[in-house]
XYZ file of C-alpha atoms in Angstrom:
754
model
C 0.041 0.062 -0.247
C 1.665 3.445 -1.142
C 1.422 6.067 2.198
C 3.468 8.915 2.809
C 4.995 8.421 6.121
C 6.257 11.931 6.680
C 2.903 13.078 5.943
C 1.597 10.789 8.724
C 4.055 12.436 11.182
C 3.410 15.966 10.053
C -0.206 15.175 11.348
C 0.945 13.983 14.380
C 0.801 15.546 18.014
C 3.978 15.617 20.055
C 2.708 13.226 22.561
C 1.499 11.175 19.743
C 5.658 11.009 18.359
C 6.695 10.653 21.993
C 4.882 7.780 22.554
C 5.495 5.866 19.082
C 9.459 5.450 20.860
C 8.031 3.536 23.917
C 6.024 0.017 23.865
C 2.272 0.038 24.761
C 2.836 -2.521 26.969
C 5.144 -5.581 27.215
C 4.904 -6.942 23.752
C 2.716 -4.628 21.952
C 3.765 -1.312 20.110
C 1.264 1.689 20.456
C -1.229 2.562 17.625
C -2.615 5.776 16.271
C -5.862 4.557 15.118
C -6.838 7.933 13.550
C -3.797 7.764 11.572
C -4.247 4.249 10.487
C -1.334 3.277 12.293
C -1.979 -0.234 13.839
C -0.180 -1.739 16.808
C 1.681 -4.843 16.238
C 3.360 -7.317 18.376
C 6.914 -8.485 19.040
C 8.045 -11.768 20.487
C 10.796 -13.527 22.153
C 12.580 -16.115 19.771
C 14.611 -16.575 18.181
C 14.454 -20.650 17.971
C 10.500 -20.753 18.421
C 7.860 -18.348 19.143
C 7.326 -17.544 23.077
C 4.263 -15.426 22.605
C 2.618 -14.346 25.651
C -1.224 -13.369 25.933
C -1.748 -13.165 29.536
C 1.181 -12.220 31.992
C 3.974 -11.218 30.637
C 7.754 -11.509 31.439
C 11.039 -11.529 29.451
C 12.678 -14.139 31.364
C 10.617 -17.198 30.602
C 8.705 -17.364 33.876
C 4.826 -17.168 32.632
C 3.291 -19.581 30.509
C 3.041 -18.757 26.484
C 1.350 -20.407 23.752
C 1.766 -23.816 22.698
C 4.397 -23.758 20.142
C 7.230 -25.556 18.107
C 10.648 -25.723 20.168
C 13.660 -25.616 17.131
C 17.234 -26.387 18.044
C 19.040 -23.557 20.095
C 21.589 -21.588 18.078
C 24.628 -23.289 19.819
C 23.694 -26.309 17.987
C 22.389 -25.091 14.694
C 25.654 -23.311 14.347
C 27.221 -26.680 14.297
C 25.308 -27.602 11.192
C 27.472 -24.873 9.070
C 24.532 -25.077 6.753
C 23.537 -21.874 5.365
C 20.497 -23.560 3.260
C 19.412 -25.273 6.522
C 19.085 -21.678 8.787
C 17.236 -20.398 6.161
C 14.547 -23.117 6.306
C 14.502 -22.763 9.725
C 14.299 -19.099 9.449
C 11.111 -19.320 6.814
C 9.389 -21.644 9.162
C 9.537 -19.432 12.145
C 8.289 -16.605 9.956
C 5.657 -18.438 8.565
C 4.566 -18.993 12.737
C 4.958 -15.676 13.266
C 2.462 -15.076 10.244
C -0.267 -17.280 11.987
C -0.151 -15.755 15.319
C 0.071 -11.950 13.926
C 3.272 -11.493 15.115
C 5.565 -8.310 12.908
C 8.940 -9.087 14.718
C 10.856 -11.884 16.106
C 13.451 -11.115 18.706
C 16.327 -12.663 17.384
C 18.692 -14.294 16.111
C 21.305 -13.525 18.783
C 24.933 -13.585 17.705
C 27.283 -12.627 20.549
C 30.565 -14.118 20.556
C 31.067 -17.085 22.542
C 34.216 -15.652 24.919
C 33.795 -18.041 28.022
C 32.127 -21.214 28.199
C 30.484 -19.814 31.529
C 28.350 -17.271 29.930
C 24.743 -18.246 30.885
C 23.196 -17.678 27.795
C 25.621 -19.316 25.241
C 22.893 -21.745 24.080
C 21.187 -18.585 22.246
C 24.479 -17.640 20.380
C 25.965 -19.438 17.463
C 30.003 -19.469 17.850
C 33.317 -18.192 19.108
C 34.004 -17.307 15.516
C 32.599 -14.097 13.920
C 32.657 -15.241 10.334
C 30.524 -18.385 11.044
C 28.357 -16.579 13.798
C 27.549 -13.975 10.794
C 26.997 -16.241 8.126
C 24.346 -18.650 10.175
C 22.585 -15.059 11.655
C 22.111 -14.025 7.930
C 20.422 -16.424 6.480
C 18.319 -17.142 9.398
C 17.608 -13.180 8.774
C 16.893 -13.942 5.138
C 14.639 -17.161 5.741
C 12.157 -15.411 8.610
C 11.945 -11.969 6.528
C 11.174 -13.654 3.244
C 7.952 -14.448 5.328
C 7.530 -10.554 5.793
C 7.903 -10.632 9.100
C 11.024 -8.727 10.965
C 13.861 -9.721 12.897
C 15.772 -8.215 15.729
C 19.429 -9.497 15.739
C 20.559 -8.717 19.279
C 22.387 -8.132 21.499
C 24.552 -5.197 19.843
C 27.286 -5.290 21.351
C 30.027 -6.957 23.049
C 27.389 -8.417 25.801
C 29.204 -11.933 26.560
C 28.368 -12.435 29.931
C 25.325 -12.144 32.518
C 26.928 -11.398 35.494
C 25.770 -7.740 36.016
C 24.638 -7.535 32.321
C 22.633 -4.003 33.072
C 25.307 -2.000 34.579
C 28.710 -3.644 33.689
C 31.278 -1.806 30.907
C 32.835 -4.482 28.141
C 36.204 -2.731 28.367
C 37.493 -3.586 24.623
C 39.987 -2.150 22.340
C 38.710 -1.138 19.118
C 40.727 -3.852 17.159
C 38.983 -6.349 19.253
C 35.653 -4.715 18.786
C 35.641 -4.934 14.614
C 37.438 -7.996 14.333
C 35.788 -10.114 16.784
C 32.318 -8.782 18.688
C 31.156 -6.495 15.569
C 31.901 -8.819 12.762
C 29.587 -11.131 13.738
C 26.761 -8.167 13.458
C 27.946 -6.425 10.354
C 27.526 -9.253 7.525
C 24.127 -9.884 8.739
C 23.106 -6.114 8.826
C 24.778 -5.328 5.923
C 23.586 -8.247 3.867
C 20.687 -9.605 5.034
C 18.952 -6.366 5.977
C 16.881 -6.981 9.322
C 14.106 -4.757 10.239
C 15.629 -4.126 13.875
C 18.588 -4.109 15.839
C 18.470 -4.685 19.732
C 21.014 -3.080 21.974
C 22.513 -4.356 24.727
C 22.325 -3.910 28.687
C 25.953 -3.296 29.118
C 27.966 -0.304 28.762
C 30.671 -0.576 25.856
C 34.203 1.503 27.430
C 32.041 3.386 29.648
C 29.199 3.811 27.706
C 25.719 2.379 27.679
C 25.102 0.888 24.489
C 21.374 2.100 24.494
C 23.028 5.564 24.315
C 26.016 5.256 22.278
C 26.136 7.342 19.036
C 29.498 5.833 17.968
C 27.732 2.429 17.885
C 24.123 3.054 17.036
C 25.073 6.125 14.534
C 28.263 5.906 13.003
C 28.986 2.242 12.724
C 25.490 0.608 12.522
C 24.001 3.447 10.247
C 26.802 5.549 8.602
C 29.440 2.887 7.768
C 27.169 -0.460 7.660
C 23.794 1.565 6.147
C 21.254 0.095 8.589
C 17.416 1.786 7.517
C 15.523 -0.149 10.312
C 14.840 0.942 14.012
C 16.939 -0.140 16.875
C 15.044 -1.074 20.036
C 16.536 -1.849 23.221
C 16.765 -4.689 25.412
C 13.891 -5.181 28.217
C 14.881 -2.428 30.303
C 18.066 -1.157 29.176
C 17.451 2.452 28.718
C 19.299 4.411 31.350
C 18.587 8.254 30.124
C 16.028 8.105 27.541
C 16.396 11.373 25.607
C 20.344 10.610 25.557
C 19.470 7.238 23.634
C 17.163 8.930 21.558
C 19.914 11.243 20.362
C 22.443 8.481 20.092
C 20.036 6.381 17.666
C 18.017 4.281 19.914
C 14.368 4.604 18.359
C 12.497 2.428 20.425
C 12.553 1.421 24.225
C 10.854 -1.526 25.344
C 9.013 -2.237 26.928
C 6.503 0.388 28.452
C 7.517 2.610 31.085
C 3.700 3.890 31.561
C 4.492 7.251 29.967
C 7.275 8.065 32.161
C 10.130 8.355 29.498
C 7.352 9.496 26.778
C 7.080 12.740 29.150
C 10.898 13.147 29.151
C 11.042 13.232 25.343
C 8.138 15.781 25.331
C 10.086 18.111 27.645
C 13.348 17.703 26.167
C 11.507 18.975 22.922
C 9.585 21.586 24.320
C 12.598 23.205 26.536
C 14.764 22.964 23.299
C 17.276 20.251 24.524
C 15.871 17.771 21.978
C 15.511 18.685 18.279
C 12.123 17.421 16.967
C 13.577 16.713 13.729
C 15.520 14.072 15.746
C 12.080 12.621 17.547
C 10.487 12.778 13.751
C 13.308 10.667 12.204
C 13.176 8.034 14.988
C 9.491 7.867 14.179
C 9.511 7.531 10.463
C 12.159 4.675 11.150
C 9.657 2.737 13.683
C 6.533 3.623 11.050
C 8.688 2.170 7.937
C 8.771 -1.391 9.723
C 5.141 -0.945 11.054
C 3.658 -0.420 7.896
C 5.777 -3.002 5.839
C 4.846 -5.791 8.100
C 0.773 -4.452 7.973
C 1.602 -4.460 4.025
C 2.616 -7.821 4.344
C 0.307 -9.639 6.579
C -1.342 -12.420 5.379
C -2.966 -15.665 6.714
C -0.874 -18.438 7.400
C -1.337 -22.332 8.307
C 0.876 -23.236 11.301
C 1.363 -27.351 10.828
C 2.462 -27.859 14.491
C 3.478 -31.470 13.289
C 5.626 -30.453 10.095
C 7.430 -27.964 12.114
C 8.204 -30.785 14.574
C 9.783 -32.960 11.708
C 11.395 -29.957 10.417
C 12.843 -29.732 14.057
C 14.217 -33.391 14.190
C 15.555 -33.094 10.564
C 17.591 -29.815 11.873
C 18.950 -31.428 14.919
C 19.878 -34.018 12.796
C 22.175 -32.187 10.562
C 23.573 -30.677 13.781
C 24.604 -33.109 16.443
C 28.424 -33.508 16.390
C 29.633 -37.100 16.666
C 33.036 -36.248 18.865
C 34.272 -39.726 19.325
C 33.438 -43.138 17.739
C 35.708 -45.939 18.171
C 33.753 -48.376 16.207
C 30.675 -48.536 18.243
C 28.203 -46.365 16.686
C 26.023 -47.138 14.681
C 24.607 -49.226 17.305
C 23.321 -52.877 16.698
C 19.766 -53.024 16.154
C 19.532 -56.627 17.136
C 21.751 -56.065 20.621
C 20.301 -55.223 24.001
C 20.869 -51.791 24.831
C 20.702 -49.782 28.332
C 19.364 -46.220 28.186
C 20.439 -44.703 31.205
C 19.966 -41.318 32.356
C 16.742 -39.097 33.112
C 17.399 -37.337 29.648
C 16.748 -40.097 27.889
C 12.829 -39.846 29.147
C 12.756 -36.264 29.720
C 15.564 -34.944 27.688
C 16.966 -31.303 28.335
C 16.356 -29.696 24.833
C 16.146 -25.891 25.463
C 17.421 -23.277 27.437
C 15.837 -20.745 30.339
C 14.972 -17.314 30.175
C 13.429 -15.017 27.605
C 14.091 -18.086 24.747
C 12.131 -20.408 26.549
C 9.559 -22.382 24.491
C 6.051 -24.074 25.553
C 6.744 -26.951 23.190
C 3.623 -28.551 22.253
C 5.186 -31.906 22.254
C 8.395 -33.324 23.446
C 10.077 -36.656 21.573
C 12.239 -38.733 24.353
C 15.163 -41.605 22.979
C 13.250 -44.180 25.091
C 10.215 -43.900 23.423
C 11.840 -43.140 19.965
C 13.920 -46.385 20.247
C 11.529 -48.607 22.042
C 9.532 -49.306 18.538
C 12.257 -51.550 16.701
C 15.071 -51.981 19.556
C 15.643 -54.157 22.374
C 15.979 -51.465 25.326
C 16.079 -51.152 28.863
C 15.898 -48.061 30.736
C 17.390 -46.536 34.012
C 17.005 -43.337 35.394
C 20.528 -42.992 36.884
C 20.033 -39.726 38.290
C 18.430 -36.793 39.468
C 18.276 -33.425 38.572
C 16.770 -31.517 41.363
C 19.910 -31.649 43.268
C 23.417 -32.906 42.728
C 23.423 -35.832 44.828
C 24.308 -39.368 44.036
C 21.167 -41.786 44.752
C 22.090 -45.006 45.446
C 19.399 -46.833 44.321
C 19.252 -44.934 41.114
C 22.589 -45.545 40.627
C 22.876 -49.744 41.403
C 19.540 -50.257 38.792
C 22.013 -48.285 36.164
C 24.692 -50.490 36.926
C 22.875 -53.530 36.638
C 21.196 -52.487 33.588
C 24.541 -51.781 31.783
C 26.034 -55.084 33.080
C 22.890 -57.186 31.385
C 23.148 -54.738 28.283
C 25.405 -55.529 24.966
C 25.930 -51.421 25.078
C 25.211 -48.882 27.732
C 24.005 -45.417 26.324
C 24.371 -42.598 29.199
C 22.285 -39.541 28.587
C 23.875 -36.806 30.231
C 24.201 -33.178 30.760
C 23.584 -29.811 32.145
C 20.214 -29.294 34.352
C 18.052 -26.083 33.651
C 19.073 -24.965 36.871
C 23.159 -24.780 35.429
C 22.391 -22.439 32.805
C 20.259 -19.895 31.895
C 19.632 -16.119 31.233
C 19.989 -14.228 34.166
C 22.999 -15.523 35.690
C 26.324 -17.402 34.558
C 27.802 -20.996 35.307
C 29.825 -21.448 38.081
C 32.465 -23.904 36.474
C 32.254 -25.952 33.733
C 31.509 -29.413 34.829
C 28.519 -31.774 34.726
C 26.739 -32.160 37.884
C 29.151 -34.528 39.772
C 26.697 -37.069 40.296
C 26.478 -37.481 36.546
C 30.561 -37.787 36.292
C 30.236 -40.367 39.072
C 27.352 -42.365 36.750
C 29.300 -42.522 33.774
C 32.372 -43.785 35.746
C 30.727 -46.333 37.349
C 28.889 -47.634 34.176
C 32.463 -47.594 32.622
C 33.528 -50.148 34.950
C 31.146 -52.760 34.092
C 30.411 -52.214 30.885
C 33.249 -51.418 28.055
C 30.758 -50.432 25.460
C 29.498 -47.263 26.611
C 28.044 -43.949 24.488
C 27.441 -40.710 26.251
C 25.271 -38.606 24.612
C 25.366 -35.141 25.989
C 22.534 -32.308 26.331
C 23.969 -28.748 27.176
C 24.160 -25.191 25.519
C 27.841 -24.945 25.938
C 30.973 -27.137 26.501
C 31.559 -29.108 29.454
C 34.980 -31.109 30.962
C 34.709 -34.272 30.056
C 36.826 -36.817 32.826
C 35.688 -39.428 31.234
C 36.256 -38.954 27.686
C 39.005 -41.676 27.790
C 36.883 -44.194 28.751
C 33.912 -44.241 26.853
C 34.047 -45.639 23.230
C 31.690 -42.775 21.944
C 30.279 -39.504 22.575
C 27.418 -37.666 20.770
C 27.078 -33.705 21.344
C 23.258 -33.290 20.995
C 23.734 -29.474 22.448
C 19.855 -28.369 23.414
C 18.244 -29.962 20.257
C 14.682 -28.954 20.457
C 11.856 -30.677 21.289
C 12.310 -33.698 18.625
C 15.762 -33.994 20.036
C 14.633 -37.847 21.325
C 14.128 -38.933 18.006
C 16.884 -37.060 16.565
C 19.477 -38.798 18.870
C 18.165 -42.490 18.206
C 18.527 -41.708 14.227
C 21.842 -40.849 14.932
C 22.569 -43.710 17.208
C 21.317 -46.494 14.991
C 22.663 -45.091 11.788
C 19.302 -44.006 10.219
C 21.176 -40.489 10.058
C 24.636 -40.001 9.357
C 26.086 -37.448 11.832
C 27.675 -34.273 9.892
C 27.526 -31.493 12.494
C 30.707 -29.542 13.143
C 31.752 -28.133 16.235
C 31.203 -24.245 16.552
C 33.340 -23.531 19.569
C 36.379 -25.218 20.779
C 36.174 -27.613 23.756
C 39.101 -27.102 26.198
C 40.182 -29.802 28.694
C 38.953 -27.468 31.594
C 37.914 -23.978 32.431
C 41.305 -22.537 33.112
C 42.557 -23.147 29.824
C 40.033 -20.525 28.008
C 41.579 -17.392 26.978
C 38.811 -15.197 29.107
C 39.692 -17.348 32.215
C 41.664 -14.664 34.568
C 39.196 -11.926 33.066
C 35.753 -13.400 33.266
C 33.367 -11.984 34.451
C 35.500 -8.799 35.752
C 34.781 -6.742 39.081
C 31.297 -6.159 38.323
C 31.808 -2.742 37.172
C 34.306 -3.520 34.516
C 35.170 -6.887 32.396
C 38.432 -6.404 30.528
C 38.757 -8.064 27.176
C 42.748 -8.351 27.853
C 43.021 -11.368 25.436
C 42.203 -9.258 22.503
C 41.702 -10.797 19.210
C 42.640 -14.219 20.666
C 39.195 -16.019 21.305
C 38.226 -19.377 21.235
C 40.535 -21.374 18.498
C 42.760 -18.084 17.537
C 44.071 -18.590 21.168
C 44.353 -22.300 21.216
C 45.731 -22.558 17.940
C 48.290 -19.616 18.734
C 49.372 -21.086 21.521
C 49.585 -25.074 20.382
C 47.645 -25.941 23.362
C 46.137 -29.276 23.532
C 42.369 -29.089 23.539
C 39.680 -31.472 23.721
C 37.861 -30.719 20.634
C 39.306 -28.355 18.316
C 36.887 -26.076 16.559
C 35.235 -27.475 13.582
C 35.852 -31.031 14.814
C 32.769 -33.618 13.830
C 32.979 -37.457 12.818
C 31.263 -39.224 10.451
C 29.886 -42.792 9.503
C 31.915 -42.523 6.443
C 35.047 -40.926 5.067
C 35.847 -37.942 2.568
C 39.330 -37.589 0.931
C 40.555 -34.166 -0.511
C 42.566 -33.209 -3.693
C 43.467 -30.907 -6.499
C 43.403 -27.337 -4.508
C 43.402 -24.710 -7.383
C 43.460 -20.859 -6.600
C 42.607 -18.487 -9.529
C 45.431 -16.564 -8.904
C 48.798 -16.600 -7.465
C 49.214 -12.840 -7.043
C 46.613 -10.168 -6.409
C 45.918 -7.219 -5.344
C 43.655 -6.540 -2.077
C 41.057 -5.341 -4.175
C 40.551 -8.638 -6.420
C 38.479 -11.856 -5.293
C 40.028 -15.315 -5.511
C 38.267 -18.218 -6.364
C 38.975 -21.845 -4.670
C 38.384 -24.771 -5.917
C 38.949 -28.462 -4.220
C 37.548 -31.763 -4.963
C 36.269 -33.805 -2.100
C 35.542 -37.648 -2.630
C 33.319 -39.917 -0.212
C 35.813 -42.746 0.444
C 33.421 -44.821 2.626
C 30.662 -47.018 2.031
C 27.645 -44.833 3.360
C 26.252 -41.513 2.230
C 27.009 -38.448 4.096
C 27.922 -34.989 4.395
C 31.211 -33.051 4.719
C 31.881 -29.621 5.937
C 34.727 -28.309 3.913
C 36.281 -25.347 5.694
C 38.150 -22.998 4.328
C 40.601 -21.107 6.637
C 42.823 -18.025 5.498
C 46.686 -17.962 7.387
C 48.736 -14.499 7.444
C 51.930 -15.344 6.695
C 53.390 -11.600 6.354
C 54.577 -11.607 9.628
C 53.547 -7.758 9.970
C 51.544 -7.887 12.962
C 50.572 -10.575 15.533
C 47.681 -12.720 13.961
C 46.129 -15.497 14.682
C 47.583 -19.045 13.034
C 44.462 -19.220 10.881
C 40.896 -17.518 10.781
C 38.009 -19.373 9.302
C 37.344 -16.975 5.917
C 34.702 -19.815 4.226
C 32.999 -23.225 4.292
C 30.621 -25.158 2.401
C 28.660 -28.096 2.725
C 28.355 -31.135 0.542
C 26.515 -34.330 0.383
C 28.039 -37.327 -1.686
C 27.036 -40.522 -2.263
C 29.611 -43.628 -1.222
C 32.331 -43.313 -4.103
C 31.048 -39.529 -5.500
C 33.421 -36.943 -5.871
C 32.244 -33.250 -6.344
C 34.171 -30.050 -6.690
C 33.639 -27.610 -4.081
C 34.201 -23.651 -5.507
C 34.479 -20.829 -2.597
C 35.270 -17.466 -3.098
C 37.481 -14.618 -1.218
C 37.566 -11.224 -0.809
C 39.654 -8.183 0.265
C 37.506 -8.772 4.066
C 39.439 -12.726 3.761
C 42.657 -11.279 4.463
C 42.149 -8.212 6.166
C 42.983 -6.740 10.200
C 41.585 -3.934 11.359
C 43.937 -1.088 11.545
C 43.403 1.416 14.319
C 45.219 4.088 12.698
C 43.282 3.871 9.474
C 40.278 3.149 11.375
C 39.568 0.992 8.367
C 40.364 -2.586 6.866
C 43.808 -3.036 5.817
C 45.648 -6.106 4.038
C 49.385 -5.893 4.718
C 50.750 -6.961 1.464
C 52.919 -10.274 1.770
C 51.882 -13.875 1.484
C 49.095 -15.608 3.083
C 48.068 -19.682 3.058
C 44.876 -20.488 1.685
C 44.311 -23.585 3.918
C 41.595 -26.409 3.644
C 40.587 -27.942 6.944
C 38.450 -30.692 8.194
C 38.842 -28.412 11.694
C 41.060 -25.957 12.611
C 43.482 -28.785 13.657
C 43.367 -31.143 10.767
C 44.353 -28.986 7.567
C 44.472 -31.230 4.776
C 45.763 -28.914 1.766
C 47.223 -25.813 1.556
C 47.948 -23.285 -1.041
C 50.071 -19.428 -1.247
C 48.692 -16.590 -2.880
C 50.731 -13.000 -2.469
C 48.606 -10.308 -1.545
C 49.727 -6.408 -3.026
C 47.980 -3.945 -0.895
C 46.763 -0.817 -2.594
C 46.638 1.195 0.845
C 49.418 2.828 2.445
C 49.516 3.091 5.849
C 50.141 6.419 6.915
C 53.939 6.932 8.701
C 54.385 9.338 10.927
C 58.005 10.037 12.154
C 59.145 11.658 15.033
C 62.184 11.658 17.311
C 61.840 8.491 19.125
C 61.025 6.307 15.624
C 63.423 3.910 15.664
C 66.174 3.807 13.147
C 65.432 0.001 12.260
C 61.980 0.873 11.048
C 63.494 3.545 8.709
C 65.775 1.548 7.008
C 63.554 -1.516 6.516
C 60.827 1.128 4.959
C 61.966 1.308 1.006
C 61.263 5.068 0.969
C 62.877 6.050 3.945
C 65.755 3.672 3.517
C 67.422 5.763 0.938
C 67.164 9.153 3.448
C 68.704 7.752 6.383
C 71.579 5.824 4.700
C 73.307 8.699 4.571
C 73.131 9.090 8.419
C 74.165 5.666 8.875
C 77.465 5.911 6.857
C 77.945 8.934 9.125
C 77.482 6.801 12.304
C 79.875 4.380 11.343
C 82.612 6.956 9.973
C 82.575 8.251 13.984
C 83.152 4.705 14.958
C 85.876 3.826 12.745
C 84.135 1.355 10.615
C 84.727 1.576 6.752
C 83.788 -0.989 3.953
C 86.705 -2.947 4.273
C 86.245 -2.956 7.973
C 86.397 -6.893 9.520
C 86.261 -6.117 13.519
C 83.787 -8.567 14.288
C 82.579 -6.315 17.374
C 81.180 -3.844 14.415
C 79.633 -6.727 12.189
C 76.708 -6.046 10.295
C 74.541 -7.862 12.211
C 75.256 -6.357 15.398
C 75.100 -2.714 13.745
C 71.619 -4.069 12.578
C 70.524 -5.062 15.952
C 71.603 -1.659 17.544
C 69.987 0.265 15.009
C 67.021 -1.281 15.323
C 66.371 -0.317 18.865
C 67.734 3.182 18.170
C 65.547 6.173 18.419
C 66.505 9.137 15.950
C 67.466 11.562 18.837
C 70.206 9.322 19.752
C 71.478 8.112 16.135
C 71.677 12.111 15.550
C 73.408 12.965 18.837
C 75.980 10.326 17.180
C 76.352 12.139 14.076
C 76.225 15.518 15.260
C 73.252 16.836 14.938
C 71.262 19.411 17.188
C 67.946 19.743 17.735
C 67.223 22.119 15.165
C 68.677 19.844 12.549
C 67.110 16.957 13.764
C 63.670 18.592 13.316
C 64.584 19.432 9.612
C 65.590 15.955 8.804
C 62.271 14.525 10.398
C 60.220 16.475 7.821
C 62.433 15.078 4.986
C 61.846 11.725 6.259
C 58.109 12.269 6.671
C 57.552 13.394 3.336
C 59.557 10.502 1.822
C 57.438 7.941 3.780
C 54.199 9.626 2.734
C 54.988 9.722 -0.746
């Protein structure tokens, strides 16, 4: 429908305009009936609808409508499958239309900085490229149905402890390369209708009133055209937030902050044009939904089946010593409460009221010889001797034991962080007791974040389901018995213990600040750089078949940083069953110009191959694939030099590699000053001819000539000396005074920046 929104705004009263900048209640935006502005509803997500018709909250406390709980992002990221995430988003978008929801609050793309973050199950990855790609596809799917998304939580929100007041202290390079990068791609390429700002401060400024974040980066650099909404209760100073670029405050403040806006306009401290712009951005999204509103059929059973398919594609087979797939004719003990009552989602605002839940015992009982024992309780972390004895007896009498373990609801949720990285002690004890009587033991994990596995070497198989949604039981059984072939890959590193994590000494901070001292070395970037042993590396995952890589080709051997590089590689299924392989492309900076990670994920493709089938996978890399963020340029920069393109099965399993040389088209600004070291000037081809004369004068003062063979004055030693010598000292050695030094510095600066 064609309408002139600017004309509508001109007809609005000041009170009506201020009112459009906050919620009507907990979930609805305000209407202006006389101008045809409808009230629309938003709802929590991102892996299902948490629509609340009655009592409302943002922590999952009160009941919501019956819905479909899809696998959480901690699981779906492991699919490494863009098409699958788009299919998920499309289904959620259709559900929103069926329930008249204008915007789903998600996806959440915050980086998994620490395994302890209580909300990690909602986040995709420790890697910003993977997180950005998954979010982009999810958004495209949802918004293809005429429904908006709200990518969250913008930005640097990586813990729950003091999340509403704490300040994330992050340097600019780290922010750009890690924490903002996950948002940048989906915002630029998928164009979410809204962005949700985070609770926390960033370097002392609340996200909700940060003009650099909400206007300079988000709008001016990235071209975002929708509106920014607050997380529920994230606003400190409403008028300052409006000036910074926060259009919508949620939920309602019962008119309190609307009055602040009105007052600021009336006394001249807020330009009414700023308010008008905010209202226009909100109305654009409201009317976009109204124009795409349609009747939709929500087939919950169909979506349940999709949830099962997504989980089958996302679960990660971490270990398999020939025990999987299970023998259908053998007797198997299913042990653990989660076999009958699986933990399939996290707590808090994303908590879905699932209309049904499948469990592994029921799913397997139709065709397999199953005996079940509960094994443990989740109400408290305490060994129940009766349950333990029943479980051990069941395991002894079976050919195989499958233990369904994981984190109880109380261990991880929105609102608080985990206290440690362990499973409940009673579950670890159960696993160890079972291993003593049954050598053929498999552990199936239900958790939203990595756990320590002290029993990993004792069991023969480990299947990581993460929080797999309401169909997790049937998905687990299909994978265990080989009706589905595992093809998930870890979207995060599993360290041996919590103290190995790079943020360990700086998480969660002192309550006022949390310092991101590990910088860009998050997740596998840290573990690989330190050459540290990990339990399971980023990108790891096994299959019931095998794959072979060959014939890696690059379209160029040398290229400018503005060019694109095409990579092709052949992949063959060398096993006896069909399966999917995730081809991971990493880039390794070989220039030595700065302290960079060993390798970084820059592309991936998931392919399906029948036994014996071979396909050629083609991927592309662009300038950003090789770039680092340069704080002097305040832009992305590619140092000239060699880069290795690596094809891997994980970050620790590189199968093929080839080298390409990059030529930078951007010259870094050089500022020579009295304390610039001579070594840097000698290595710079532009300044080397200028300083060479000064070096010769220094040599002559020390009696060194071209014919000198004095070992004490060798070229190698001379270079070591010059490498750390500031100009002020070198010029003293050659008799220059301060005036002459100043003139010489001007000559060097002119030469350096030609």
